[in-house]
Amino acid sequence: MPDLSGLDDAVRLLRAVPDREEFLRSVLDLLRRWTGCQAVGLRLARDGDYPYFTTQGFAADFVRAESRLCDGDPAQASPDGRGALACMCGAVIDGRLDPAWPFATAGGSFFTGSTSRLLAGPGELPFTTRNRCNAAGYETVALVPLRVDGRCIGLIQVNDRRRDRLGREGVAALERLADGVALVLSRQDADQALAAAEARYRAMFSANIAVKLLIDPETGQIVEANPAACDFYGYGADTMRSLSIWDINTLRPEKTQAEMRAAKEEGRRFFRFTHRLADGSLREVEVYSGPVAFPGRTLLFSIIHDVTDRVRAEQARERVEQMLRHDLRSPLAGIVGLSAHLANNGLCPDGAAMAEVIRETAERLYTMVERNLDLLKIEQGRYVLAPEPVELAPLLRRLEREKAAQAGSRKLAMRFVGPGLDGAGDGPTVLGEAGLLAAMFANLLANALEAAPAGTTVTVTVSETVDEVRTVLHNLGCVPEDVRPRFFAKYATSGKKGGTGLGAFLARSVARLHGGDIDMETGEASGTRLTVRLPGRWACALEAPGDQSD
């Protein structure tokens, strides 16, 4: 019997060998030298099988015939559900050995000092074997699994044509060797996977023109910045890693948290901040941020988009809008008054008619300016709602008539479904201002008609519960991907000719002013569905006069 003392020390020395092939060749050299056996081999898992990775002493024909194990009996399932691997090697790998059997160990290994005695002994083996080892003249055989974290990653095989070359002590030493080898191989796999992940990370993070940061969410420390971020902010890589996000974000931490809460309420996955560059200049940015797992901690992965030009254009447009809203009121009021005076003071019939047209046009413009001022107050949170019960069905039927020409020009059908919309019954009642609600639904319906593919149907469905009235506007168009995250944001538009990007923003503002909200779902196959939720009859009942007793 071989002297296997010192085998554990040798394995510890082998762990320093970094290359897998060199490491496993050294293991086989060690096995042959310390066991004194004639043939050794090592199988490793690959593509659902366990072929030989390397061998010493086995004939080439034997290796070719024995390498594949996946032709076993499919009726015997392995723990992972595949068909059982063939022969005794497959039984060891699959863990099908009972430690009570005389040729098995508690560690799941197989060994025999004589394959001839085993095959000729009383009873049958509990599973079919190929018996190629015995046919090749090998009497001593040991099969030791390489297990790590409860899974088998390979197998050590020791064969000799002489009998009784290994006993239980020798197999126990081989099992300790197998534990060490399995641990080394597992670490190599982990290192290889980590290297591949780091390579992918470098390709995605570093070699990219987008501005990217990795941030510690607990401290705000910038852990990593890609070259594009260094160029954008104007700092070197080492300086960037010495900064925290608060060094470049002009908002204080508490205001940043408020912005994050607002983004969550609006369903946004991005945040708007003002960042300071190295030269002191300020840039308006949108930050798309999410958690990524790193060993031992979770970091925030942020992609930064410079939207300074867009924001400044929006601010300029807002200033112009406010100027028009306020400065047009006085001249329009003057036009209305003067044209009414002219129409009623001795003009010829044609002149009087023209003056009346001027008056009506000026009044419509004045009403539009007043409505825009109301929307501005809503946006700024200064509008005081004067709610009254509003019957929704007549309002929607009126919009159906008003939008018929728009639908007809694009060969679209409109379908209104729900209580009261067929002319029978009262339909649902909501609490609010009829003018604002009409403007909200008119805007949403106009957008749905513009987005729907020609020849399709735009459907408006109303349903009511005790607590809530839901109006669903559906069309078969799909919201562009670049607009989806900011669909309800101000000035969110994508290639729409003449579009202001205000429609959905103002519609949701009106819905929320009434204690409701609007949700959006979109997809290539399903189209776009806007769900307007408004308080139902219970709110009307609470506000109805005369319900309270003295």
XYZ file of N, CA and C in Angstrom, residues 146-241:
288
model
N -15.098 15.508 -7.101
C -14.662 16.871 -6.776
C -15.923 17.687 -6.493
N -16.184 17.955 -5.229
C -17.412 18.649 -4.861
C -17.088 19.981 -4.189
N -17.917 20.979 -4.525
C -17.790 22.291 -3.897
C -19.182 22.918 -3.851
N -19.537 23.459 -2.685
C -20.851 24.094 -2.490
C -21.992 23.165 -2.872
N -21.851 21.870 -2.544
C -22.918 20.919 -2.778
C -23.086 20.461 -4.210
N -22.192 20.791 -5.098
C -22.290 20.345 -6.490
C -20.990 19.671 -6.908
N -21.126 18.747 -7.834
C -19.965 17.998 -8.314
C -19.429 18.666 -9.573
N -18.161 19.058 -9.559
C -17.576 19.725 -10.720
C -16.614 18.805 -11.471
N -16.375 17.616 -10.936
C -15.468 16.710 -11.632
C -15.213 15.444 -10.838
N -14.171 14.698 -11.261
C -13.907 13.383 -10.675
C -12.423 13.048 -10.835
N -11.828 12.541 -9.768
C -10.469 11.993 -9.819
C -10.570 10.476 -9.961
N -9.783 9.920 -10.869
C -9.791 8.473 -11.112
C -8.373 7.929 -10.986
N -8.229 6.849 -10.208
C -6.928 6.186 -10.020
C -7.113 4.698 -10.348
N -6.333 4.172 -11.290
C -6.434 2.756 -11.714
C -5.070 2.077 -11.645
N -5.102 0.769 -11.380
C -3.872 -0.029 -11.422
C -4.255 -1.473 -11.765
N -3.404 -2.127 -12.549
C -3.687 -3.513 -12.917
C -3.383 -4.480 -11.769
N -2.648 -4.002 -10.768
C -2.370 -4.824 -9.587
C -3.521 -4.694 -8.587
N -3.708 -5.738 -7.803
C -4.802 -5.737 -6.848
C -4.418 -5.006 -5.549
N -5.458 -4.473 -4.922
C -5.356 -3.939 -3.553
C -4.249 -2.888 -3.407
N -4.184 -1.965 -4.357
C -3.193 -0.889 -4.260
C -3.670 0.245 -3.368
N -4.981 0.312 -3.100
C -5.525 1.391 -2.257
C -6.524 0.803 -1.267
N -6.452 1.250 -0.030
C -7.443 0.881 0.979
C -8.241 2.103 1.388
N -9.021 1.976 2.452
C -9.869 3.096 2.887
C -9.047 4.302 3.313
N -7.893 4.064 3.968
C -7.062 5.207 4.368
C -6.564 5.969 3.149
N -6.147 5.212 2.130
C -5.679 5.860 0.904
C -6.779 6.638 0.222
N -7.991 6.077 0.178
C -9.109 6.787 -0.447
C -9.467 8.039 0.367
N -9.380 7.943 1.706
C -9.645 9.114 2.545
C -8.655 10.235 2.245
N -7.378 9.872 2.026
C -6.370 10.874 1.661
C -6.703 11.487 0.304
N -7.159 10.639 -0.631
C -7.541 11.162 -1.942
C -8.744 12.101 -1.833
N -9.662 11.830 -0.930
C -10.825 12.707 -0.744
C -10.391 14.065 -0.210
N -9.376 14.082 0.671
C -8.862 15.374 1.143
C -8.210 16.121 -0.013
N -7.465 15.369 -0.841
C -6.863 15.980 -2.026
C -7.954 16.543 -2.934
N -9.029 15.762 -3.139
C -10.115 16.207 -4.009
C -10.759 17.485 -3.488
N -10.918 17.586 -2.145
C -11.488 18.811 -1.571
C -10.627 20.022 -1.911
N -9.305 19.865 -1.780
C -8.407 20.966 -2.102
C -8.430 21.321 -3.580
N -8.425 20.291 -4.443
C -8.463 20.535 -5.885
C -9.763 21.224 -6.286
N -10.892 20.747 -5.737
C -12.183 21.354 -6.062
C -12.231 22.813 -5.640
N -11.652 23.109 -4.473
C -11.640 24.492 -3.996
C -10.821 25.382 -4.931
N -9.653 24.879 -5.366
C -8.808 25.656 -6.272
C -9.532 25.900 -7.599
N -10.148 24.837 -8.142
C -10.863 24.983 -9.415
C -12.035 25.952 -9.290
N -12.734 25.880 -8.159
C -13.856 26.794 -7.949
C -13.369 28.239 -7.899
N -12.246 28.450 -7.210
C -11.693 29.809 -7.137
C -11.235 30.283 -8.505
N -10.652 29.372 -9.284
C -10.246 29.747 -10.633
C -11.459 30.141 -11.473
N -12.554 29.363 -11.347
C -13.777 29.699 -12.076
C -14.296 31.070 -11.653
N -14.279 31.304 -10.327
C -14.762 32.588 -9.827
C -13.893 33.731 -10.327
N -12.561 33.518 -10.304
C -11.654 34.554 -10.792
C -11.877 34.822 -12.277
N -12.093 33.728 -13.033
C -12.323 33.890 -14.461
C -13.633 34.638 -14.720
N -14.686 34.283 -13.966
C -15.967 34.966 -14.122
C -15.844 36.437 -13.730
N -15.072 36.699 -12.650
C -14.878 38.077 -12.220
C -14.117 38.868 -13.271
N -13.076 38.233 -13.855
C -12.303 38.912 -14.900
C -13.180 39.221 -16.107
N -14.050 38.250 -16.473
C -14.947 38.487 -17.609
C -15.938 39.605 -17.287
N -16.456 39.592 -16.038
C -17.392 40.641 -15.647
C -16.712 42.004 -15.638
N -15.458 42.038 -15.158
C -14.728 43.305 -15.153
C -14.460 43.788 -16.575
N -14.175 42.840 -17.479
C -13.954 43.224 -18.879
C -15.225 43.819 -19.475
N -16.379 43.168 -19.172
C -17.645 43.708 -19.661
C -17.925 45.068 -19.042
N -17.632 45.178 -17.737
C -17.836 46.455 -17.059
C -16.983 47.549 -17.689
N -15.705 47.231 -17.961
C -14.829 48.221 -18.581
C -15.350 48.631 -19.949
N -15.825 47.639 -20.702
C -16.338 47.953 -22.033
C -17.584 48.829 -21.947
N -18.457 48.515 -20.962
C -19.701 49.273 -20.832
C -19.486 50.617 -20.141
N -18.605 50.624 -19.130
C -18.466 51.819 -18.305
C -17.412 52.775 -18.863
N -16.225 52.242 -19.147
C -15.123 53.119 -19.521
C -15.144 53.492 -21.003
N -15.259 52.473 -21.868
C -15.174 52.733 -23.299
C -16.539 53.151 -23.834
N -17.026 54.301 -23.402
C -18.352 54.739 -23.801
C -18.393 56.260 -23.742
N -19.104 56.871 -24.677
C -19.129 58.336 -24.731
C -20.117 58.928 -23.732
N -20.997 58.101 -23.161
C -21.955 58.608 -22.175
C -21.243 58.915 -20.860
N -21.712 59.945 -20.166
C -21.139 60.343 -18.879
C -21.692 59.412 -17.807
N -20.798 58.686 -17.108
C -21.234 57.684 -16.138
C -20.456 57.819 -14.833
N -21.183 57.615 -13.725
C -20.578 57.665 -12.390
C -21.053 56.468 -11.579
N -20.161 55.968 -10.713
C -20.535 55.015 -9.671
C -20.439 55.752 -8.346
N -21.538 55.730 -7.570
C -21.628 56.557 -6.369
C -22.011 55.685 -5.186
N -21.360 55.923 -4.052
C -21.734 55.270 -2.798
C -22.987 55.970 -2.265
N -24.137 55.274 -2.193
C -25.373 55.947 -1.782
C -25.365 56.395 -0.331
N -24.505 55.777 0.498
C -24.473 56.144 1.913
C -23.738 57.459 2.135
N -22.632 57.644 1.430
C -21.793 58.822 1.661
C -21.843 59.830 0.533
N -22.324 59.428 -0.629
C -22.292 60.299 -1.785
C -20.942 60.325 -2.487
N -19.987 59.522 -2.003
C -18.645 59.498 -2.591
C -18.692 58.969 -4.025
N -17.966 59.639 -4.924
C -17.836 59.163 -6.301
C -16.774 58.069 -6.305
N -17.202 56.830 -6.500
C -16.299 55.678 -6.463
C -15.537 55.543 -7.768
N -16.210 55.816 -8.879
C -15.571 55.685 -10.186
C -16.242 56.643 -11.155
N -15.457 57.176 -12.077
C -15.967 58.054 -13.131
C -15.308 57.638 -14.439
N -16.106 57.484 -15.486
C -15.510 57.074 -16.753
C -14.859 58.270 -17.444
N -14.048 58.037 -18.478
C -13.358 59.149 -19.149
C -14.305 60.239 -19.638
N -15.505 59.840 -20.110
C -16.456 60.844 -20.581
C -16.882 61.761 -19.437
N -17.027 61.213 -18.213
C -17.393 62.032 -17.056
C -16.261 62.990 -16.702
N -15.028 62.497 -16.762
C -13.882 63.372 -16.467
C -13.822 64.528 -17.461
N -14.066 64.225 -18.741
C -14.057 65.288 -19.759
C -15.188 66.278 -19.519
N -16.367 65.767 -19.156
C -17.527 66.645 -18.981
C -17.335 67.573 -17.791
N -16.906 67.015 -16.653
C -16.783 67.832 -15.444
C -15.474 68.614 -15.390
N -14.497 68.195 -16.195
C -13.245 68.946 -16.246
C -12.251 68.575 -15.174
N -12.389 67.397 -14.556
C -11.460 66.929 -13.535
C -10.721 65.694 -14.037
N -9.521 65.452 -13.493
C -8.830 64.204 -13.738
C -9.506 63.068 -12.992
N -9.165 61.828 -13.386
C -9.812 60.661 -12.786
C -9.582 60.599 -11.278
N -8.350 60.857 -10.826
C -8.065 60.801 -9.384
C -8.846 61.864 -8.626
N -8.939 63.060 -9.200
C -9.701 64.126 -8.542
C -11.176 63.782 -8.472
N -11.722 63.207 -9.567
C -13.135 62.811 -9.555
C -13.409 61.829 -8.430
N -12.498 60.867 -8.219
C -12.707 59.862 -7.172
C -12.540 60.439 -5.770
